[in-house]
Structure formats: structure tokens, C-alpha cells
XYZ file of C-alpha atoms in Angstrom:
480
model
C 14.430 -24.244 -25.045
C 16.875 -23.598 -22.231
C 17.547 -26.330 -19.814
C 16.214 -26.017 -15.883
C 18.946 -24.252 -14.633
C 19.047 -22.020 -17.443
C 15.517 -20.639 -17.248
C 15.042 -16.764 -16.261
C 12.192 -15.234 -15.407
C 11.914 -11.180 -14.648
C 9.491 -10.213 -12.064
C 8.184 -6.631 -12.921
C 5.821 -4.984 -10.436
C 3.299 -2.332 -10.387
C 1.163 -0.552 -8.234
C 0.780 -0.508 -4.582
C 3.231 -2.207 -1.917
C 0.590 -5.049 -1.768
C 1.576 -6.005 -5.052
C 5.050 -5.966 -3.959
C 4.677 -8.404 -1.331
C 2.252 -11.037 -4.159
C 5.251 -10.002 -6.318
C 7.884 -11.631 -3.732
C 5.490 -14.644 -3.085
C 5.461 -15.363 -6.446
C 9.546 -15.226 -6.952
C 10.311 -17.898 -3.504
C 7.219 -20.205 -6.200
C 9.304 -19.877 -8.964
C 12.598 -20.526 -7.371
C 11.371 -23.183 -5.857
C 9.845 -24.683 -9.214
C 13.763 -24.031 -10.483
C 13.278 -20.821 -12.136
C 16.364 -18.077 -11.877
C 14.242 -15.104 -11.025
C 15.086 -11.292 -11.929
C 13.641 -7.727 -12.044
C 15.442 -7.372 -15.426
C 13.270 -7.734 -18.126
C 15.890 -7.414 -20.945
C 17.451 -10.701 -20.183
C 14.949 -13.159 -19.517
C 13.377 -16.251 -21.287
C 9.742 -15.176 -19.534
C 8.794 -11.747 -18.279
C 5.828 -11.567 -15.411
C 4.101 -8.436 -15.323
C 2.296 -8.196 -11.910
C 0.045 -5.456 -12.677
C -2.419 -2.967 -11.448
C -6.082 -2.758 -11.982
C -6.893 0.422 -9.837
C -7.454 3.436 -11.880
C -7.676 4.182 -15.918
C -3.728 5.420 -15.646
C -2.343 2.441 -13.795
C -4.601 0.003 -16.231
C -2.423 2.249 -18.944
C 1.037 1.648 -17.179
C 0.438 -2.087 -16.756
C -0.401 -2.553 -20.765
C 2.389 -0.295 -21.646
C 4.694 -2.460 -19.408
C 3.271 -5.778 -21.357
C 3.998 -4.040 -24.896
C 7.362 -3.373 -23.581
C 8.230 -6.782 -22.783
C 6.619 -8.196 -25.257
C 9.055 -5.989 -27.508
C 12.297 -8.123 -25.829
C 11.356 -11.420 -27.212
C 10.382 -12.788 -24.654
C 7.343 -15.114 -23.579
C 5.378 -12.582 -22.117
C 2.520 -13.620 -18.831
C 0.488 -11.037 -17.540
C -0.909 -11.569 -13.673
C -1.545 -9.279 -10.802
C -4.909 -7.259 -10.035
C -5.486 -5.833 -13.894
C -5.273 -9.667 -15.241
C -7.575 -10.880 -12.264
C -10.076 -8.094 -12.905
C -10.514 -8.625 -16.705
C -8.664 -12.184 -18.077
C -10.053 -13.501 -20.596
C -10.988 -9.890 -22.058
C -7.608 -8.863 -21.996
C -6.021 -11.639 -23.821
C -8.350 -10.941 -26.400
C -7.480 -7.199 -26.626
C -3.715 -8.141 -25.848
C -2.569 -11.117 -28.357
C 1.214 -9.907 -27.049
C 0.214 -11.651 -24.156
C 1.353 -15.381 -24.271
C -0.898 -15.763 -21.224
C -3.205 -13.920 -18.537
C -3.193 -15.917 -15.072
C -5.026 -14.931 -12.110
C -4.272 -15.279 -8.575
C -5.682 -19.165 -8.678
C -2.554 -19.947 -11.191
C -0.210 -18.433 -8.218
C 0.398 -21.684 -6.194
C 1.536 -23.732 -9.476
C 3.051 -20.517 -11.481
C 6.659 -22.490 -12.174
C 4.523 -25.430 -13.640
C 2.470 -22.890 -15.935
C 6.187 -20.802 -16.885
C 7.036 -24.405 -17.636
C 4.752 -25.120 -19.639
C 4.409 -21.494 -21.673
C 8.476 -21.969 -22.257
C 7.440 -25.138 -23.786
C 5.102 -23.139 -26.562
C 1.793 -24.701 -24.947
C -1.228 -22.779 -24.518
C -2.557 -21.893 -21.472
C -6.164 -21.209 -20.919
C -6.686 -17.285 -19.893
C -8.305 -16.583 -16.152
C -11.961 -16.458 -16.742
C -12.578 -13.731 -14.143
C -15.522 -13.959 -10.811
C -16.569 -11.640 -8.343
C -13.663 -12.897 -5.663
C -16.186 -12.103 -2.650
C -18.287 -14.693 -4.001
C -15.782 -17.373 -2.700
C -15.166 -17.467 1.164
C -17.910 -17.375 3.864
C -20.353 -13.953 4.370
C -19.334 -14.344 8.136
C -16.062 -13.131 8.327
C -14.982 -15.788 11.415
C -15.627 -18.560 9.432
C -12.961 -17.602 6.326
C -10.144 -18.876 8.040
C -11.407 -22.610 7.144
C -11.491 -21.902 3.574
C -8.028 -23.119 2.485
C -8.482 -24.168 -0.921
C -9.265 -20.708 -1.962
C -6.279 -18.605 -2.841
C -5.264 -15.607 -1.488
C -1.719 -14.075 -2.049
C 0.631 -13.009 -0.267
C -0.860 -15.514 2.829
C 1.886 -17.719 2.544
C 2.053 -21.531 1.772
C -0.925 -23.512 3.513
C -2.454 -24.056 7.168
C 0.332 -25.543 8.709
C 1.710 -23.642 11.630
C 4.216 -20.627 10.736
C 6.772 -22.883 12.892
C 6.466 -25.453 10.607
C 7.177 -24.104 7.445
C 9.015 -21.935 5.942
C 7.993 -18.046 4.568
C 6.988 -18.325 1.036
C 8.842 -14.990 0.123
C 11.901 -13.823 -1.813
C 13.448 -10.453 -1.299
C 13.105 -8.495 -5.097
C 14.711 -5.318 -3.182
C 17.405 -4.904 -0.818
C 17.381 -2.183 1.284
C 16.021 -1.394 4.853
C 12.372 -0.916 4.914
C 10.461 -3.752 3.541
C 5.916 -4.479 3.255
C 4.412 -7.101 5.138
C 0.817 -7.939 4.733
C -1.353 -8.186 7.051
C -4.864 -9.133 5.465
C -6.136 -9.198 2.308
C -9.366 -8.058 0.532
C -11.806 -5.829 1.651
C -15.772 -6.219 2.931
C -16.514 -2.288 2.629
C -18.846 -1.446 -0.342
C -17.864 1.966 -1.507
C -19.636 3.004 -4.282
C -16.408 4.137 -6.674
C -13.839 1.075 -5.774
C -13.764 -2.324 -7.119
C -11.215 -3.922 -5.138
C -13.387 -5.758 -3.378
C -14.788 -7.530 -6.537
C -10.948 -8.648 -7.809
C -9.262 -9.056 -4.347
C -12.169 -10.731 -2.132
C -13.120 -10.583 0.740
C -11.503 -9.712 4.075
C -8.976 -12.395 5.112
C -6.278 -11.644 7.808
C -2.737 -13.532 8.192
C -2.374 -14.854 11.490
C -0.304 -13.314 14.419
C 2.306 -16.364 14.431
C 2.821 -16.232 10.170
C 3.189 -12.192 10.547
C 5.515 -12.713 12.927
C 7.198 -15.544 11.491
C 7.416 -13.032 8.298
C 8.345 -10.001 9.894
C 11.839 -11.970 12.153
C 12.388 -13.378 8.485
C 12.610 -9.908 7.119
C 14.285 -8.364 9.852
C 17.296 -11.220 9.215
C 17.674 -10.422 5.669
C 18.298 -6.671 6.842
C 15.179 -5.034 7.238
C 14.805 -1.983 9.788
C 11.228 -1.016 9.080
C 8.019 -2.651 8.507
C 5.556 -1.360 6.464
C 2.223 -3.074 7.451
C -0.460 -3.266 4.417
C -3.670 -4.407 3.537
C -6.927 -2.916 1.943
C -8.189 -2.294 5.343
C -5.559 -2.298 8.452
C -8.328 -1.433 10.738
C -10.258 -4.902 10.271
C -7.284 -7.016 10.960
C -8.633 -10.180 13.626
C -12.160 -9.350 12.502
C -12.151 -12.757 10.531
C -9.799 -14.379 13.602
C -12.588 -13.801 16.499
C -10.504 -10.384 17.973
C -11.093 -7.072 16.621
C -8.599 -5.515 18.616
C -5.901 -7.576 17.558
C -3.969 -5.019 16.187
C -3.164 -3.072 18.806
C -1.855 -6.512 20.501
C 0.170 -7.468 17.123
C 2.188 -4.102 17.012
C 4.128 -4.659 20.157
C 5.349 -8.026 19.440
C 6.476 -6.716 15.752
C 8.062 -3.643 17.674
C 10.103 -6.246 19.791
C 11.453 -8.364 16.948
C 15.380 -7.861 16.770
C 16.335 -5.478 14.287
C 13.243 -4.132 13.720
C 13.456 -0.529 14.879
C 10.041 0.982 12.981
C 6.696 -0.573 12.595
C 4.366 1.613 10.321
C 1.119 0.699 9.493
C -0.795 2.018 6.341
C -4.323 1.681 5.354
C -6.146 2.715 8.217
C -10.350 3.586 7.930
C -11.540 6.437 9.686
C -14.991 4.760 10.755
C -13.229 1.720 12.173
C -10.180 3.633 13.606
C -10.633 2.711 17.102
C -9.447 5.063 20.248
C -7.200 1.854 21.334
C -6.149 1.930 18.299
C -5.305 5.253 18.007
C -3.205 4.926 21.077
C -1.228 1.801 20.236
C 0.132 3.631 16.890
C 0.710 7.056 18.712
C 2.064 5.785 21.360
C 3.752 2.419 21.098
C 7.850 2.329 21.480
C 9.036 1.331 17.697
C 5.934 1.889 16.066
C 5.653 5.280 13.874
C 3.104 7.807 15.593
C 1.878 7.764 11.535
C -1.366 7.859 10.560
C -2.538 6.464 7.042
C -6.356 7.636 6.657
C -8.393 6.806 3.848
C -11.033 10.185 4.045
C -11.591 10.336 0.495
C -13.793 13.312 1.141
C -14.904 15.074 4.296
C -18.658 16.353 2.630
C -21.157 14.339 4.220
C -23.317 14.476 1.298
C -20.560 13.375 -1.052
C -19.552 10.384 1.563
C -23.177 9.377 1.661
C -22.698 8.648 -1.627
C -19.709 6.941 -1.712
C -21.136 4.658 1.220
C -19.224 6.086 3.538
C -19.194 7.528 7.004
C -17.678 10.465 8.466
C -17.669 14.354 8.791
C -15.261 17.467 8.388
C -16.122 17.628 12.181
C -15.484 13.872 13.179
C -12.683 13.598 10.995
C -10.579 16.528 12.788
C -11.639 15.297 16.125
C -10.185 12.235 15.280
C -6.762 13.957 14.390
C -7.434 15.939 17.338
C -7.462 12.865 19.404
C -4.178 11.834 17.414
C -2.324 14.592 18.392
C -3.564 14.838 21.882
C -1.453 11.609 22.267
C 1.539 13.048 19.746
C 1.506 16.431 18.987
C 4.195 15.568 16.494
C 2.528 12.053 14.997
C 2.285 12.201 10.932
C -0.943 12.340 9.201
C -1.741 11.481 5.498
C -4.555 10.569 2.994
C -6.049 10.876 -0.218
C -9.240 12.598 -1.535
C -11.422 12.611 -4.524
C -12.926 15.259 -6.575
C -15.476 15.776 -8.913
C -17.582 12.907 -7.458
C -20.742 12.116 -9.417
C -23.495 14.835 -7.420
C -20.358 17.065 -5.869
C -21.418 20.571 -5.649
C -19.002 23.400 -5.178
C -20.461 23.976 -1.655
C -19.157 20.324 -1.221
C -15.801 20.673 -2.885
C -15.267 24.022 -0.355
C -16.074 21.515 2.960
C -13.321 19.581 1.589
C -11.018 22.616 1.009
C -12.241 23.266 4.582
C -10.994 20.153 6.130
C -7.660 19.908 4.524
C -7.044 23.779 5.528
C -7.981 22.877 9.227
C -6.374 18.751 8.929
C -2.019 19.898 8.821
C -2.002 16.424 7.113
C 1.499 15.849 5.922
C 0.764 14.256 2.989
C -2.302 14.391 0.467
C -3.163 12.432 -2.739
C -5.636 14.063 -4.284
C -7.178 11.840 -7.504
C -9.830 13.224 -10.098
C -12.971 10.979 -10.377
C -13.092 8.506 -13.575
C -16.048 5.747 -13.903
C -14.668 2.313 -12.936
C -16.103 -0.703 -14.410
C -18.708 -2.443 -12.180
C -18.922 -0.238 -9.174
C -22.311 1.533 -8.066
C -20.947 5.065 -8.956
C -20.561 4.744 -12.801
C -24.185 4.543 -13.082
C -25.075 6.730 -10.675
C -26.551 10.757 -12.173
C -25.980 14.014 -11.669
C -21.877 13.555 -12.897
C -19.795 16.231 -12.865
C -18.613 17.139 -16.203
C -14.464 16.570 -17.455
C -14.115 20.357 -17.590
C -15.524 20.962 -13.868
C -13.490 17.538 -12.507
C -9.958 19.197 -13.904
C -10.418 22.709 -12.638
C -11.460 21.002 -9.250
C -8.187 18.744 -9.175
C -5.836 21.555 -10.643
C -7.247 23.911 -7.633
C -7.107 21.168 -4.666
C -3.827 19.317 -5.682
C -2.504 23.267 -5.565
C -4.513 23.857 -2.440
C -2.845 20.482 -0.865
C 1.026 20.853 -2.240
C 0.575 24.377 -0.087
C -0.664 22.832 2.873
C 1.632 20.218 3.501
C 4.554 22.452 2.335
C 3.586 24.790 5.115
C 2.825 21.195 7.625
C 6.810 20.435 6.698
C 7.888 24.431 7.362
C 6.257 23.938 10.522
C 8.455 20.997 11.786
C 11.925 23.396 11.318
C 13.399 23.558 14.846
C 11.871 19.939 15.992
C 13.559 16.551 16.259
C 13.276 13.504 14.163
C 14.045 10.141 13.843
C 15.354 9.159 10.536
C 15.849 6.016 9.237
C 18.681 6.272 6.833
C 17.608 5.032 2.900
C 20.653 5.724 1.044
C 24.341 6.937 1.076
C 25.103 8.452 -2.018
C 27.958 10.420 -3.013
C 26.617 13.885 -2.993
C 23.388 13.175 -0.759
C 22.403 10.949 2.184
C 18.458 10.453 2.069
C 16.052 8.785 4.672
C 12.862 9.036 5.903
C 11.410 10.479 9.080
C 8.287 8.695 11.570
C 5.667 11.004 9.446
C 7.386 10.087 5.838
C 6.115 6.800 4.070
C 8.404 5.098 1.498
C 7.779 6.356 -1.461
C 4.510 8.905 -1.020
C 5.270 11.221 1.729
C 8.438 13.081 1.252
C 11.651 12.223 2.533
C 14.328 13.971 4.547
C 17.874 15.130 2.931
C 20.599 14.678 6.214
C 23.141 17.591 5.695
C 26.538 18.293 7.951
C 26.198 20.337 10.850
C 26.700 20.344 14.728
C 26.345 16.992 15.292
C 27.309 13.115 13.027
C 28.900 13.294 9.682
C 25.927 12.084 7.151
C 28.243 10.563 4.944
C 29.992 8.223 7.498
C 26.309 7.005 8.316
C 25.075 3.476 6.663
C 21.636 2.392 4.733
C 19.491 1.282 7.734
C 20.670 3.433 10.415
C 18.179 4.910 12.704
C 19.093 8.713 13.984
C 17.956 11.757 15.627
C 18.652 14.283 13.541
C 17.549 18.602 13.803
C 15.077 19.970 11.401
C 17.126 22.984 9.342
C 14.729 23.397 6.744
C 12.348 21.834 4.086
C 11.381 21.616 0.704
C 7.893 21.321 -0.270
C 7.048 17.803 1.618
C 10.899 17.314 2.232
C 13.104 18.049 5.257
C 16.478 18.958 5.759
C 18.062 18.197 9.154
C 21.661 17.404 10.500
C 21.897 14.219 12.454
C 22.557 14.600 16.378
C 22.291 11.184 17.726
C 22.698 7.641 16.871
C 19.889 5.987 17.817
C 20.267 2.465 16.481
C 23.252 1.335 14.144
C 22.673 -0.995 10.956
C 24.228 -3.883 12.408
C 22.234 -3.920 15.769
């Protein structure tokens, strides 16, 4: 067995940026329980898998990623949302597995590594409905400290007390913080809610705390991320928190973008609205979770909202921004979807110029309301439905991008490669919404730029989602 200071563990991480964040949570644990910690799985005496539990293809990717590691020798531990949601089920269907820990093992992890290293047998998470735990009245979670919820940092003391419980697994410029976790919507397809909990937000002081953390280690831009940014201070007596938060994370030196993702259109507020489109620093970017615009189909889903009141409330957007970035996702072949209902939808994405669509084909999850609910659409139906609309959306946000040739945009640089220098404009997400290629021109040489500039650069052309523009202006140098 290798001695303290020899133990390696490799973090791997799938899934959303949430899991990112649990992901670095779980690293400053381990290092602090004397662990050397690594994204390299080929080298290491334990390998983590923090994996996802969302749909049928990500439940595929996480075992795939166990089988993997299991295939180096190493102890193998599987956590994250998939090991939450099923535990003691997927040990048994899993023996490569030395262990399956849920998000109650996170606060002692190095003592479990410890003791798996040490060829003891830990006891696989014996999985509960998550909600079940904190308080039905949302302002009376933030007593409920013994329950666990990552990614909120390391106990009720003050955020000036203590330090952030979070070690950097990435190094460049733009970086997650969370802002809440869980979820108290009851949509009929998603079981989130069951595995993650209720709604819990971080307070102002530890996001802040976080975010000045962040920004020292080198990070430009903020990615805010929950299950539901529109609820954050819900739980904390202030609804409208949010649009007080964003300011203060603007202002934190070093920080020159503040995006935040996740947003509900039935709880996107008009001062909320306003504070994204048209705070200094903060990305006039707008995250929507439609799912579908049908109000039939929506009903169903347990959700509100309207082809109609959904483009009124980009209209309102872009009353404030003409320019501000708009993205979401959508399903298809939703049990009772008709094609009269899959045309509204085709409708609203025609009439939406979202930037950015993810467009996901129905599938029965286990435990929601919607697997046992009739009239399903059939496999055959569900593909041609997803073939036509993914087609019908890679068109409309090619044309959305075409559409922005001529304009300005900021662009935080990404990277400075030999042959390329990529980074991302206000409307462009990491990693889901395109990015933009800077090219030479009248104006800065792209190649003597650095990872974490911000610039103003000229739209020359695009690319599907992609841009192409020639920086014009610094704006606001790495080292600022």
C-alpha cells in the first residue's frame, strides 16, 4: 500500500458544470485528507468517477468511464448523480466497482479512499428521495446543516471565517460557481429533484467569498449554475436576490464577465430580466429552459408557458439588448405530442433567433410521472421528429450567427494556439454555444493576445454557431 504522501487519486468528471464544481469540492477534501489529486486516471492508486445520472446516454458514458478505470488497476469508487440515484443497485450490476458513495460520503471521502486503499469494504449508498430531507418551506432549509449538499462549501460558519472548500481541476479563464442546489419544480419527465433535493441556495457572502477566490487563481468569467437560477434567495427570505448578487460579482477584481445559466421562463422576473441585460460585466445571455412551447405538451410536463409568452419574453429581452444571446433546449416526441404540437414548436424556434438550441429525443426515466403516463409516441415517430427539429434548429441558429456579421463583440480570449486563437463572445457559453475564431485584420494581432483577455473584436463571418471576427480593441488585459 503506498504511504500518505504517496497516495493518488484521479478525479474524472461528467456531465454538467454542476458536477464540475462537486468535482472541485471533492479534490480541496481529499487534499486536505493527504491525498495527491489528478485528472489522470492512468496513474493513480484510486480513480473517482463523478458521474451523471441525467439521461439513458450519459448513464452509458458514466459506466463506460467506470469499466475504463477499472481496466487500469486501479481501486475504482463511483460517486456523483448516477451513484446517488441508484447505489446499491449499481454495485450489484457493477462488481468493477470497489465502491458506490453518495453525496452523504462527500464530507469524509479521504477517510473512505483510506480505507478502500486499505482493501476494506465499504457499504454501497442505499439511495432516498433527497427532497425528503430538508424542510417543505423553503425559508426554513437554511437551518438544516447536517444534511449534505455539495458544492455548499464546508459548514455554517461565516465565509470570512473559513476558507473555500474548492480546488481548481482546470486552469484557464472562465470557471462555474454554484449558486443553489436542487430543485422544488415537479416536471413530469426529470428526476433531479428526487437525487439532488430540494432547493437550497449558497449565501451572498460564501458566493462571493468563492467567486474573489476564483478570480485570484486567474479566473475572468463566472459561470453561475444551479438547477434553477431563477429561485436563488427563495430559501434566504429575498426572491429578488439575484438581481442584487450580480453587481457585487460584476465588481470583484478581475472578474470581467458574470454569466448566469439555468434560468426558468415562469419565474424569469422583469427585474430580472433587466439586471442580466443590462448590468455592466454581466453577459446580456439568456439561458432558458422552454423545453417545449405547445401548451398542451407543457401541461403535461407540469409546466407553464406559451409560444406567445415565451417570445414576449425574448421580446422584452431584446427591448433592453437588441444584441443579448438567447439559448435553450427542447424535447420531442413527448408522451401525447401530436404533430400539430411538434409544428407550434417548429413555430416558436422559427420566430425565437435563439442562438443556441439543444434539442433531446424523449426516453422514459425511472421514477418520474411521464414514464407511466399513455398515449407515447412511438421510437420511429420520436427519431423522425428529432432528425427534422435538430435540422430545423442547426439552420436557425446558423442563420442567428450570419446575422451578427458586421456587429461588435466582446470576446473573452480561451486559447492561443499556434494556428488559431479561440474565445467566446457575451451570447457563447463554454462549451454549448459556439465559439468565436479571432483572425488578423484592421485592428490587434490575435496571436500576440493572451488566454483571459477581454476584446472588442468585428464580426467577418461565421460558421454554423461560430464567428469569425478580427479584434479592434483591448478591453481588459489578463493581468488586470
Amino acid at each position: 500500500m503506498p504511504t500518505n504522501a504517496d497516495r493518488r487519486v484521479a478525479l474524472l468528471t461528467l456531465g454538467c458544470a454542476r458536477n464540475e464544481v462537486d468535482s472541485e469540492e471533492l479534490a480541496a477534501r481529499l487534499a486536505a485528507g493527504g491525498w495527491s489529486v489528478t485528472t489522470d486516471g492512468t496513474d493513480a492508486d484510486v480513480v473517482v468517477v463523478n458521474t451523471c445520472g441525467f439521461v439513458a446516454k450519459a448513464k452509458q458514458d458514466s459506466i463506460d468511464t467506470l469499466l475504463a478505470a477499472a481496466d487500469t488497476g486501479a481501486k475504482v469508487v463511483a460517486t456523483g448523480c448516477l451513484a446517488e440515484r441508484y447505489g446499491e443497485q449499481l454495485a450489484g450490476e457493477l462488481p468493477e466497482a470497489d465502491a458506490v458513495l453518495g453525496f452523504d460520503h462527500y464530507p469524509d471521502m479521504a477517510a473512505r479512499l483510506d480505507a478502500i486503499l486499505a482493501g476494506e469494504t465499504i457499504a454501497s449508498h442505499a439511495p432516498r428521495d433527497r427532497r425528503t430531507l430538508l424542510p417543505l418551506t423553503p425559508v426554513a432549509r437554511q437551518a438544516a446543516a447536517e444534511v449534505v449538499v455539495p458544492g455548499h462549501g464546508a459548514g455554517n460558519l461565516p465565509a470570512h471565517l473559513r476558507g473555500v472548500m474548492r480546488q481548481r481541476l482546470e486552469s484557464g479563464p472562465v470557471a462555474p460557481l454554484k449558486l443553489a442546489s436542487g430543485c422544488d419544480r415537479r416536471c413530469t419527465f426529470c428526476a433531479i429533484p428526487s437525487f439532488r433535493g430540494a432547493f437550497v441556495s449558497r449565501t451572498p457572502d460564501e458566493v462571493l467569498a468563492e467567486a474573489e477566490w476564483l478570480a485570484s487563481s486567474g479566473v475572468r468569467e463566472l459561470v453561475l449554475v444551479s438547477e434553477n437560477s431563477t429561485s436563488y434567495g427563495k430559501d434566504l427570505g429575498d426572491p429578488r436576490l439575484l438581481e442584487r448578487l450580480l453587481p457585487q460579482l460584476a465588481a470583484v477584481r478581475g472578474i470581467v464577465r458574470v454569466r448566469v445559466s439555468y434560468l426558468q421562463p415562469a419565474e424569469t422576473r422583469p427585474g430580472l430580466v433587466e439586471a442580466i441585460a443590462t448590468t455592466p460585466g454581466v453577459a446580456p445571455y439568456f439561458d432558458l429552459s422552454f423545453q417545449h412551447s405547445s401548451e398542451p405538451v407543457l401541461r403535461r410536463m407540469r409546466r407553464f408557458g406559451s409560444t406567445e409568452r415565451f417570445l414576449e419574453l425574448l421580446e422584452s429581452v431584446r427591448r433592453l439588448d437588441p444584441d443579448a444571446g438567447a439559448r435553450s433546449n427542447v424535447i420531442v416526441g413527448f408522451p401525447g405530442e401530436t404533430r400539430e404540437d411538434v409544428d407550434e414548436l417548429a413555430r416558436f424556434l422559427t420566430e425565437a433567433r435563439l442562438d443556441a438550441v439543444g434539442v433531446f429525443d424523449y426516453s422514459d426515466e425511472d421514477g418520474t410521472e411521464a414514464a407511466d403516463l399513455p398515449d407515447k409516441v412511438s421510437e420511429s415517430d420520436i427519431k423522425k421528429r428529432y432528425d427534422w427539429m435538430s435540422a430545423l434548429a442547426e439552420e436557425l441558429c446558423a442563420q442567428r450567427a450570419a446575422d451578427r456579421i458586421g456587429s461588435h463583440v466582446d470576446v473573452l480570449v480561451d486559447d492561443v494556439l499556434d494556428d488559431s486563437v479561440e474565445g467566446r463572445a457575451a451570447h457563447q457559453a463554454p462549451e454549448v454555444d459556439g465559439s468565436t475564431t479571432l483572425v488578423g485584420g484592421d485592428g490587434l494581432d490575435p496571436f500576440a493576445l493572451r488566454r483571459g483577455d477581454l476584446v472588442r473584436a468585428k464580426v467577418v463571418d461565421s460558421v454554423g454557431v461560430d464567428l469569425v471576427a478580427v479584434p479592434i480593441e483591448m478591453i481588459s488585459p489578463a493581468d488586470s
